[in-house]
Amino acid sequence: MEKQRPVIELDGRTGEGGGQLVRIACALAAVATVPIRITHVRGNREGPRGGAKGGGLKSQHVTAIEYLATATQAEVDGLSVGSHTLEFRPRLKPSSLKDRTIKIEADSPAASTLLIFQAVFPFLLFSGSSDKADEPITLELSGGTNVSFSLSYEYLDQVLLPTLENAFGIVVQRKLISRGWSLGKASRGKCSFQFNPLRAGETLTFRDNGLGEIYGGGPGDMDLEAIDVSMIIPYAMQESMTQALVTDLEELFPDVEVNFKVTEDSGQDSRIYVLLVGRSGELRWGRDLLTSTPKKSKTKSAAMMSSESLSQSLSRKLCKELFDEVSAGGVVDEFLQDQLAIFQALAEGKTSFPRSHDENGELEQAMSKLSLDEKLRKDKTIIPFGEGSTHAKTARWVTAEVLPEVKWYNKGRICHGVGMHMEKVSTR
């Protein structure tokens, strides 16, 4: 009989102290079949009207964990909206999964389908049970696709998934069926994904593809090939927003091609979403915004002026944020770096996705150091650590807590993953 593993205790107030900690912890627990207990869930989040008693599980967390609990036949305590303590004890490995067509519907239209995707995708990726190609997994998610404090479908489609394909060879077919918003009148969206899980015995492996040469520049050395624009905004704003973006992007990124990839009428003044994606070879940096228009002006001329001013203001802010990301000289943007941490931890060998170029030239050396253990400086992982945002630091900390074999080096710039893989399931 397999010895029962001790429960891994996590304080949900650590680092960013929000939902990201919960998603990564449960995703890793499901992949590795290890029990976890999270106290003070989302403990750094304020309650209503800024009150101290905030946090607790949200609808999208409950939806994702309910699926993982069913798929792993987990024992679960505290799985309800608002719960401040969660215990999740999975019993079945990903390779035990039989169902290849999966539909998950969030309780609330405003619950992010993309955050649910982030929580369940690693488990599904490792659900191969044979050393031959398994039947593809089809995943359909219903809920919000453009939701506050969440990646959007466009960011997933244009930044995260292309990076996973370029870096690890993970190919995910995806389709936006309908759009769901957290702003304005509640609307439920739907998106679908199809991908092949890793085969039994197969590990997630970083594909160098000569990326060391691409990664070796400093500030200003990242020459963008193009900037893709996606805007889902009220029809009345489209002309002024297009003009503002073209003007600001030409000023900050002269001679860089600007492509308007997605232009849609959001249908309501309360729904404004714009994404900018800078591309250089296989590298991508994204910055986006989700907001609403101010209350309508009384006169038509004032409304036109208000729309033009708003477009100019939003464009300046967004274009400057993209410029700052690219100028930092890193290979990922602020949000992509923390979203990749779980894949780095699960992968075999060393990976590096630094966000900045420091004065010691570590970005240029990062890839060449991947095979030189004696030159690496091991990070202490007892608290959130490394370069980047609080989310990135917290993501690394969670991986090290749930998977103690994970090693991080050089202020989180380099990760030596556990080489997670599943054993072949006997058909006898």
Coordinates of C-alpha atoms in Angstrom, one line a residue:
M1 CA 0.0 0.0 0.0
E2 CA 1.4 3.4 -1.0
K3 CA 2.4 5.5 2.0
Q4 CA 0.2 8.5 2.5
R5 CA 2.0 11.8 1.8
P6 CA 2.0 14.6 4.4
V7 CA -0.3 17.5 3.6
I8 CA 1.5 20.5 2.2
E9 CA 0.5 23.7 4.1
L10 CA 0.2 27.0 2.3
D11 CA -0.7 30.4 3.7
G12 CA -2.9 32.1 1.2
R13 CA -1.7 35.5 2.3
T14 CA 1.8 34.9 1.1
G15 CA 3.1 37.2 -1.7
E16 CA 0.3 38.4 -4.0
G17 CA -2.1 36.5 -1.7
G18 CA -4.8 36.1 -4.3
G19 CA -6.4 33.6 -6.7
Q20 CA -3.2 32.9 -8.6
L21 CA -1.7 31.1 -5.6
V22 CA -4.8 28.9 -5.3
R23 CA -4.8 28.0 -9.0
I24 CA -1.2 27.1 -9.2
A25 CA -1.2 25.1 -6.0
C26 CA -4.3 23.0 -7.0
A27 CA -3.0 22.5 -10.5
L28 CA 0.3 21.2 -9.3
A29 CA -1.3 19.1 -6.6
A30 CA -3.5 17.5 -9.2
V31 CA -0.6 16.8 -11.6
A32 CA 1.7 15.4 -8.8
T33 CA -1.1 13.8 -6.8
V34 CA -0.1 15.5 -3.5
P35 CA -2.4 16.7 -0.8
I36 CA -2.5 20.5 0.0
R37 CA -4.1 22.7 2.5
I38 CA -4.5 26.4 1.9
T39 CA -5.4 28.7 4.8
H40 CA -6.4 32.4 4.6
V41 CA -7.5 31.8 0.9
R42 CA -7.0 35.1 -1.0
G43 CA -6.2 36.7 2.3
N44 CA -4.6 39.8 0.8
R45 CA -7.9 40.8 -1.0
E46 CA -10.1 43.4 0.6
G47 CA -13.7 42.7 1.4
P48 CA -16.7 44.8 0.4
R49 CA -16.1 48.5 0.6
G50 CA -12.5 48.0 1.4
G51 CA -13.2 46.0 4.6
A52 CA -10.5 43.7 6.1
K53 CA -12.6 40.6 5.9
G54 CA -12.1 39.9 2.2
G55 CA -10.8 37.0 0.2
G56 CA -12.1 33.5 0.1
L57 CA -12.7 31.3 -2.9
K58 CA -14.4 32.9 -5.9
S59 CA -16.8 31.2 -8.3
Q60 CA -14.1 30.4 -10.9
H61 CA -11.9 28.8 -8.3
V62 CA -14.7 26.5 -7.1
T63 CA -15.6 25.6 -10.7
A64 CA -12.0 24.6 -11.6
I65 CA -11.3 22.7 -8.4
E66 CA -14.6 20.9 -8.6
Y67 CA -13.5 19.5 -12.0
L68 CA -10.0 18.6 -10.7
A69 CA -11.6 17.0 -7.6
T70 CA -13.9 14.8 -9.8
A71 CA -11.2 13.9 -12.2
T72 CA -8.8 12.8 -9.4
Q73 CA -11.4 11.4 -7.0
A74 CA -10.1 13.9 -4.5
E75 CA -11.2 14.4 -0.9
V76 CA -12.0 18.0 -0.6
D77 CA -12.9 20.2 2.4
G78 CA -13.9 23.9 2.2
L79 CA -14.8 23.9 -1.5
S80 CA -17.4 26.7 -1.6
V81 CA -17.6 30.3 -2.6
G82 CA -16.2 32.5 0.2
S83 CA -14.4 29.7 2.0
H84 CA -11.1 30.8 3.6
T85 CA -9.7 27.3 4.1
L86 CA -9.3 24.7 1.4
E87 CA -8.0 21.1 1.7
F88 CA -7.5 19.2 -1.6
R89 CA -6.3 15.6 -1.5
P90 CA -6.2 14.1 -5.0
R91 CA -6.1 10.3 -5.2
L92 CA -5.9 9.5 -9.0
K93 CA -3.1 10.5 -11.3
P94 CA -3.8 12.4 -14.5
S95 CA -3.1 9.3 -16.5
S96 CA -6.2 7.7 -15.0
L97 CA -8.4 10.2 -16.9
K98 CA -10.7 8.4 -19.4
D99 CA -12.9 11.2 -20.6
R100 CA -11.5 13.0 -23.7
T101 CA -14.4 15.4 -24.1
I102 CA -14.7 17.8 -21.2
K103 CA -17.2 20.6 -20.7
I104 CA -16.9 23.0 -17.8
E105 CA -19.5 25.7 -17.1
A106 CA -18.8 28.4 -14.5
D107 CA -21.7 29.2 -12.1
S108 CA -21.4 32.9 -12.9
P109 CA -21.2 34.5 -16.4
A110 CA -18.6 36.8 -15.0
A111 CA -16.3 34.0 -13.9
S112 CA -13.2 33.8 -16.1
T113 CA -13.0 30.8 -18.4
L114 CA -9.4 31.6 -19.0
L115 CA -8.5 31.4 -15.3
I116 CA -10.4 28.1 -15.2
F117 CA -8.3 27.0 -18.2
Q118 CA -5.1 27.9 -16.4
A119 CA -6.1 25.7 -13.4
V120 CA -7.1 22.6 -15.3
F121 CA -4.8 22.7 -18.4
P122 CA -1.6 21.3 -16.7
F123 CA -3.6 18.3 -15.4
L124 CA -5.1 17.6 -18.8
L125 CA -1.7 18.0 -20.5
F126 CA -0.3 15.2 -18.4
S127 CA -3.3 12.9 -18.8
G128 CA -1.7 10.6 -21.5
S129 CA -1.8 7.0 -20.5
S130 CA 0.0 5.3 -23.4
D131 CA 3.4 5.6 -24.9
K132 CA 1.6 6.2 -28.2
A133 CA -0.3 9.3 -29.1
D134 CA -3.6 9.4 -27.1
E135 CA -6.9 10.6 -28.5
P136 CA -6.9 14.4 -28.4
I137 CA -8.6 16.2 -25.5
T138 CA -11.5 18.6 -26.4
L139 CA -12.2 21.1 -23.7
E140 CA -15.1 23.5 -23.8
L141 CA -15.4 26.3 -21.2
S142 CA -18.4 28.5 -20.6
G143 CA -18.2 31.8 -18.7
G144 CA -16.4 35.1 -19.1
T145 CA -13.8 35.7 -21.9
N146 CA -13.1 39.4 -21.2
V147 CA -13.1 39.7 -17.4
S148 CA -11.5 42.2 -15.0
F149 CA -8.3 40.9 -13.2
S150 CA -7.9 38.0 -15.7
L151 CA -6.1 37.3 -18.9
S152 CA -8.5 37.7 -21.9
Y153 CA -9.1 35.2 -24.6
E154 CA -7.1 37.4 -27.0
Y155 CA -4.1 37.4 -24.6
L156 CA -4.2 33.6 -24.3
D157 CA -4.6 33.2 -28.1
Q158 CA -1.9 35.7 -29.1
V159 CA 0.7 35.6 -26.3
L160 CA 0.5 32.7 -23.9
L161 CA -0.4 29.8 -26.2
P162 CA 2.1 30.8 -29.0
T163 CA 4.8 31.0 -26.4
L164 CA 4.0 27.6 -25.0
E165 CA 4.2 26.2 -28.5
N166 CA 7.5 27.9 -29.4
A167 CA 9.1 27.1 -26.0
F168 CA 7.7 23.6 -25.2
G169 CA 6.1 22.4 -28.4
I170 CA 2.6 22.4 -26.8
V171 CA 0.1 22.9 -29.6
V172 CA -3.4 23.9 -28.7
Q173 CA -6.1 24.5 -31.2
R174 CA -8.6 27.1 -29.9
K175 CA -11.8 28.8 -30.9
L176 CA -13.7 31.7 -29.5
I177 CA -17.4 30.7 -29.9
S178 CA -19.0 33.6 -28.1
R179 CA -17.8 36.5 -26.0
G180 CA -18.6 36.9 -22.3
W181 CA -18.0 40.1 -20.3
S182 CA -17.8 41.1 -16.6
L183 CA -18.6 44.7 -17.6
G184 CA -22.1 45.9 -18.6
K185 CA -25.0 43.5 -18.8
A186 CA -24.0 40.0 -17.8
S187 CA -23.3 37.8 -20.8
R188 CA -22.0 34.3 -20.9
G189 CA -19.3 33.4 -23.4
K190 CA -17.8 30.1 -24.6
C191 CA -14.5 29.0 -26.0
S192 CA -13.1 25.6 -27.0
F193 CA -9.7 24.0 -27.1
Q194 CA -8.2 20.8 -28.5
F195 CA -4.8 19.3 -27.8
N196 CA -2.9 16.1 -27.5
P197 CA -1.7 15.2 -24.0
L198 CA 1.9 14.2 -23.4
R199 CA 2.5 10.5 -23.9
A200 CA 3.2 8.2 -21.0
G201 CA 6.9 8.6 -20.1
E202 CA 7.1 11.9 -22.1
T203 CA 8.3 15.0 -20.3
L204 CA 7.7 18.7 -21.0
T205 CA 11.0 19.7 -22.7
F206 CA 12.3 23.2 -23.5
R207 CA 13.0 23.7 -27.2
D208 CA 16.1 25.9 -27.5
N209 CA 15.7 26.6 -31.3
G210 CA 18.6 29.0 -31.1
L211 CA 16.7 31.2 -28.7
G212 CA 19.9 32.0 -26.8
E213 CA 20.9 34.3 -29.6
I214 CA 17.5 36.0 -29.6
Y215 CA 17.6 36.4 -25.9
G216 CA 21.0 38.0 -25.8
G217 CA 20.2 41.7 -26.3
G218 CA 20.0 44.6 -24.0
P219 CA 17.6 47.6 -23.8
G220 CA 16.8 48.7 -27.3
D221 CA 18.2 45.6 -29.0
M222 CA 14.8 43.9 -29.3
D223 CA 13.8 45.1 -32.8
L224 CA 10.0 44.5 -33.2
E225 CA 8.8 43.1 -36.4
A226 CA 5.2 44.1 -35.9
I227 CA 2.6 45.2 -33.4
D228 CA -0.8 43.5 -33.5
V229 CA -3.8 45.4 -32.3
S230 CA -7.0 43.9 -31.1
M231 CA -9.8 46.2 -30.0
I232 CA -13.3 45.2 -29.0
I233 CA -14.8 48.6 -28.3
P234 CA -18.1 50.6 -29.0
Y235 CA -18.5 51.3 -32.7
A236 CA -18.5 55.1 -32.1
M237 CA -15.0 54.9 -30.6
Q238 CA -13.4 52.8 -33.3
E239 CA -12.3 55.6 -35.6
S240 CA -10.8 57.8 -32.8
M241 CA -9.1 54.8 -31.2
T242 CA -7.6 53.7 -34.4
Q243 CA -6.2 57.1 -35.1
A244 CA -4.8 57.5 -31.6
L245 CA -3.1 54.1 -31.6
V246 CA -1.5 54.7 -35.0
T247 CA -0.2 58.1 -33.9
D248 CA 1.2 56.9 -30.6
L249 CA 2.7 53.6 -31.9
E250 CA 4.4 55.4 -34.8
E251 CA 5.9 57.9 -32.3
L252 CA 7.2 55.2 -29.9
F253 CA 8.0 52.4 -32.5
P254 CA 8.9 54.2 -35.7
D255 CA 9.1 51.9 -38.8
V256 CA 7.4 49.0 -37.0
E257 CA 4.4 47.5 -38.9
V258 CA 1.1 47.9 -37.1
N259 CA -1.6 45.3 -37.8
F260 CA -5.2 45.7 -36.7
K261 CA -5.8 42.0 -36.0
V262 CA -9.2 42.1 -34.4
T263 CA -11.8 45.0 -34.6
E264 CA -15.2 44.3 -33.1
D265 CA -18.1 46.3 -31.8
S266 CA -18.4 45.5 -28.1
G267 CA -22.1 46.5 -28.3
Q268 CA -22.1 48.5 -25.1
D269 CA -20.4 51.7 -23.9
S270 CA -19.5 49.8 -20.7
R271 CA -17.2 47.5 -22.6
I272 CA -13.8 48.6 -23.9
Y273 CA -11.0 46.1 -24.5
V274 CA -7.7 46.8 -26.3
L275 CA -4.7 44.5 -26.6
L276 CA -1.3 45.4 -28.1
V277 CA 1.1 42.5 -28.9
G278 CA 4.7 43.3 -29.9
R279 CA 6.4 40.5 -31.9
S280 CA 10.1 39.9 -32.6
G281 CA 10.8 36.4 -34.0
E282 CA 9.3 34.0 -31.5
L283 CA 9.1 36.5 -28.7
R284 CA 5.9 38.3 -27.8
W285 CA 5.0 41.1 -25.3
G286 CA 1.4 42.0 -24.6
R287 CA -0.3 44.8 -22.8
D288 CA -4.0 45.3 -22.6
L289 CA -6.8 47.2 -20.8
L290 CA -10.4 46.6 -19.9
T291 CA -12.5 49.5 -19.0
S292 CA -15.8 51.5 -19.5
T293 CA -16.7 54.8 -21.1
P294 CA -17.6 57.6 -18.7
K295 CA -21.3 58.6 -18.4
K296 CA -22.8 59.9 -21.6
S297 CA -22.5 63.6 -22.4
K298 CA -25.7 65.6 -22.9
T299 CA -24.8 67.0 -26.4
K300 CA -23.6 65.2 -29.5
S301 CA -20.5 67.4 -29.9
A302 CA -19.5 66.9 -26.3
A303 CA -20.0 63.1 -26.7
M304 CA -17.7 63.1 -29.8
M305 CA -15.1 65.2 -28.0
S306 CA -15.3 62.9 -25.0
S307 CA -14.9 59.8 -27.1
E308 CA -11.8 61.3 -28.9
S309 CA -10.3 62.3 -25.5
L310 CA -10.9 59.0 -24.0
S311 CA -9.3 57.2 -27.0
Q312 CA -6.3 59.4 -26.8
S313 CA -5.9 58.9 -23.1
L314 CA -6.2 55.1 -23.2
S315 CA -3.9 54.9 -26.3
R316 CA -1.2 56.9 -24.7
K317 CA -1.3 54.8 -21.5
L318 CA -1.3 51.4 -23.3
C319 CA 1.3 52.3 -25.9
K320 CA 3.7 53.6 -23.2
E321 CA 3.2 50.4 -21.2
L322 CA 4.1 48.3 -24.2
F323 CA 7.1 50.5 -24.9
D324 CA 8.3 50.0 -21.3
E325 CA 7.9 46.2 -21.6
V326 CA 10.0 46.0 -24.7
S327 CA 12.6 48.5 -23.6
A328 CA 13.2 46.4 -20.4
G329 CA 15.1 44.0 -22.7
G330 CA 13.5 40.9 -21.3
V331 CA 12.0 38.0 -23.3
V332 CA 8.5 38.0 -21.7
D333 CA 6.1 40.6 -20.4
E334 CA 5.0 41.1 -16.8
F335 CA 2.0 38.8 -17.0
L336 CA 3.5 36.1 -19.2
Q337 CA 6.4 35.5 -16.8
D338 CA 4.3 34.4 -13.9
Q339 CA 2.0 32.3 -16.2
L340 CA 5.0 30.3 -17.4
A341 CA 6.3 29.4 -13.9
I342 CA 4.2 26.3 -13.5
F343 CA 5.3 24.9 -16.9
Q344 CA 9.0 25.6 -16.0
A345 CA 8.5 23.7 -12.7
L346 CA 7.0 20.7 -14.4
A347 CA 9.4 20.7 -17.3
E348 CA 12.6 18.6 -17.6
G349 CA 15.9 20.4 -17.2
K350 CA 16.5 24.1 -17.2
T351 CA 14.4 26.9 -18.6
S352 CA 14.8 30.7 -18.5
F353 CA 12.3 33.5 -19.2
P354 CA 13.8 36.6 -17.7
R355 CA 11.9 39.8 -17.9
S356 CA 14.7 42.4 -17.7
H357 CA 18.3 42.9 -18.7
D358 CA 20.4 43.8 -15.7
E359 CA 23.6 45.7 -15.4
N360 CA 25.6 42.5 -15.1
G361 CA 24.5 41.2 -18.5
E362 CA 22.6 38.2 -17.0
L363 CA 20.1 38.1 -19.8
E364 CA 22.8 37.6 -22.3
Q365 CA 24.3 34.8 -20.2
A366 CA 21.0 33.2 -19.0
M367 CA 20.7 30.7 -21.8
S368 CA 24.4 29.8 -22.0
K369 CA 24.3 29.1 -18.2
L370 CA 21.6 26.5 -18.5
S371 CA 24.2 23.7 -18.8
L372 CA 26.8 25.2 -16.3
D373 CA 25.5 24.2 -12.9
E374 CA 28.7 25.5 -11.1
K375 CA 27.9 29.1 -12.2
L376 CA 24.4 29.1 -11.0
R377 CA 23.4 30.8 -7.7
K378 CA 20.6 28.8 -6.0
D379 CA 17.7 30.8 -4.7
K380 CA 16.2 30.6 -1.3
T381 CA 12.6 29.7 -1.7
I382 CA 11.1 30.0 1.8
I383 CA 9.4 33.3 0.8
P384 CA 8.4 34.7 -2.6
F385 CA 11.6 35.5 -4.5
G386 CA 13.3 36.5 -7.7
E387 CA 12.9 39.2 -10.3
G388 CA 9.6 40.5 -11.7
S389 CA 6.2 41.2 -10.3
T390 CA 4.8 40.0 -7.0
H391 CA 2.7 37.5 -9.0
A392 CA 5.9 36.0 -10.6
K393 CA 7.7 35.8 -7.2
T394 CA 4.6 34.1 -5.6
A395 CA 4.2 31.7 -8.5
R396 CA 7.8 30.5 -8.1
W397 CA 7.3 30.1 -4.3
V398 CA 4.2 28.0 -4.8
T399 CA 6.0 25.7 -7.2
A400 CA 8.9 25.2 -4.7
E401 CA 6.4 24.5 -1.9
V402 CA 4.3 21.9 -3.7
L403 CA 7.2 20.4 -5.7
P404 CA 10.3 20.5 -3.4
E405 CA 12.5 19.0 -6.2
V406 CA 12.1 22.2 -8.2
K407 CA 15.2 24.4 -8.1
W408 CA 15.4 28.0 -9.0
Y409 CA 18.6 30.0 -9.6
N410 CA 19.8 33.6 -10.2
K411 CA 16.9 35.5 -8.8
G412 CA 14.3 33.3 -10.4
R413 CA 15.7 33.7 -13.9
I414 CA 16.5 30.0 -14.3
C415 CA 14.4 27.0 -13.2
H416 CA 15.4 23.4 -13.0
G417 CA 12.1 21.5 -13.3
V418 CA 11.2 18.2 -11.9
G419 CA 10.7 16.4 -15.3
M420 CA 7.2 15.4 -14.5
H421 CA 5.9 12.4 -16.5
M422 CA 3.2 9.7 -16.1
E423 CA 3.8 6.0 -16.1
K424 CA 2.1 3.9 -18.8
V425 CA -1.3 2.6 -17.6
S426 CA -1.7 -1.1 -17.9
T427 CA -4.8 -2.2 -20.0
R428 CA -5.0 -5.7 -18.5

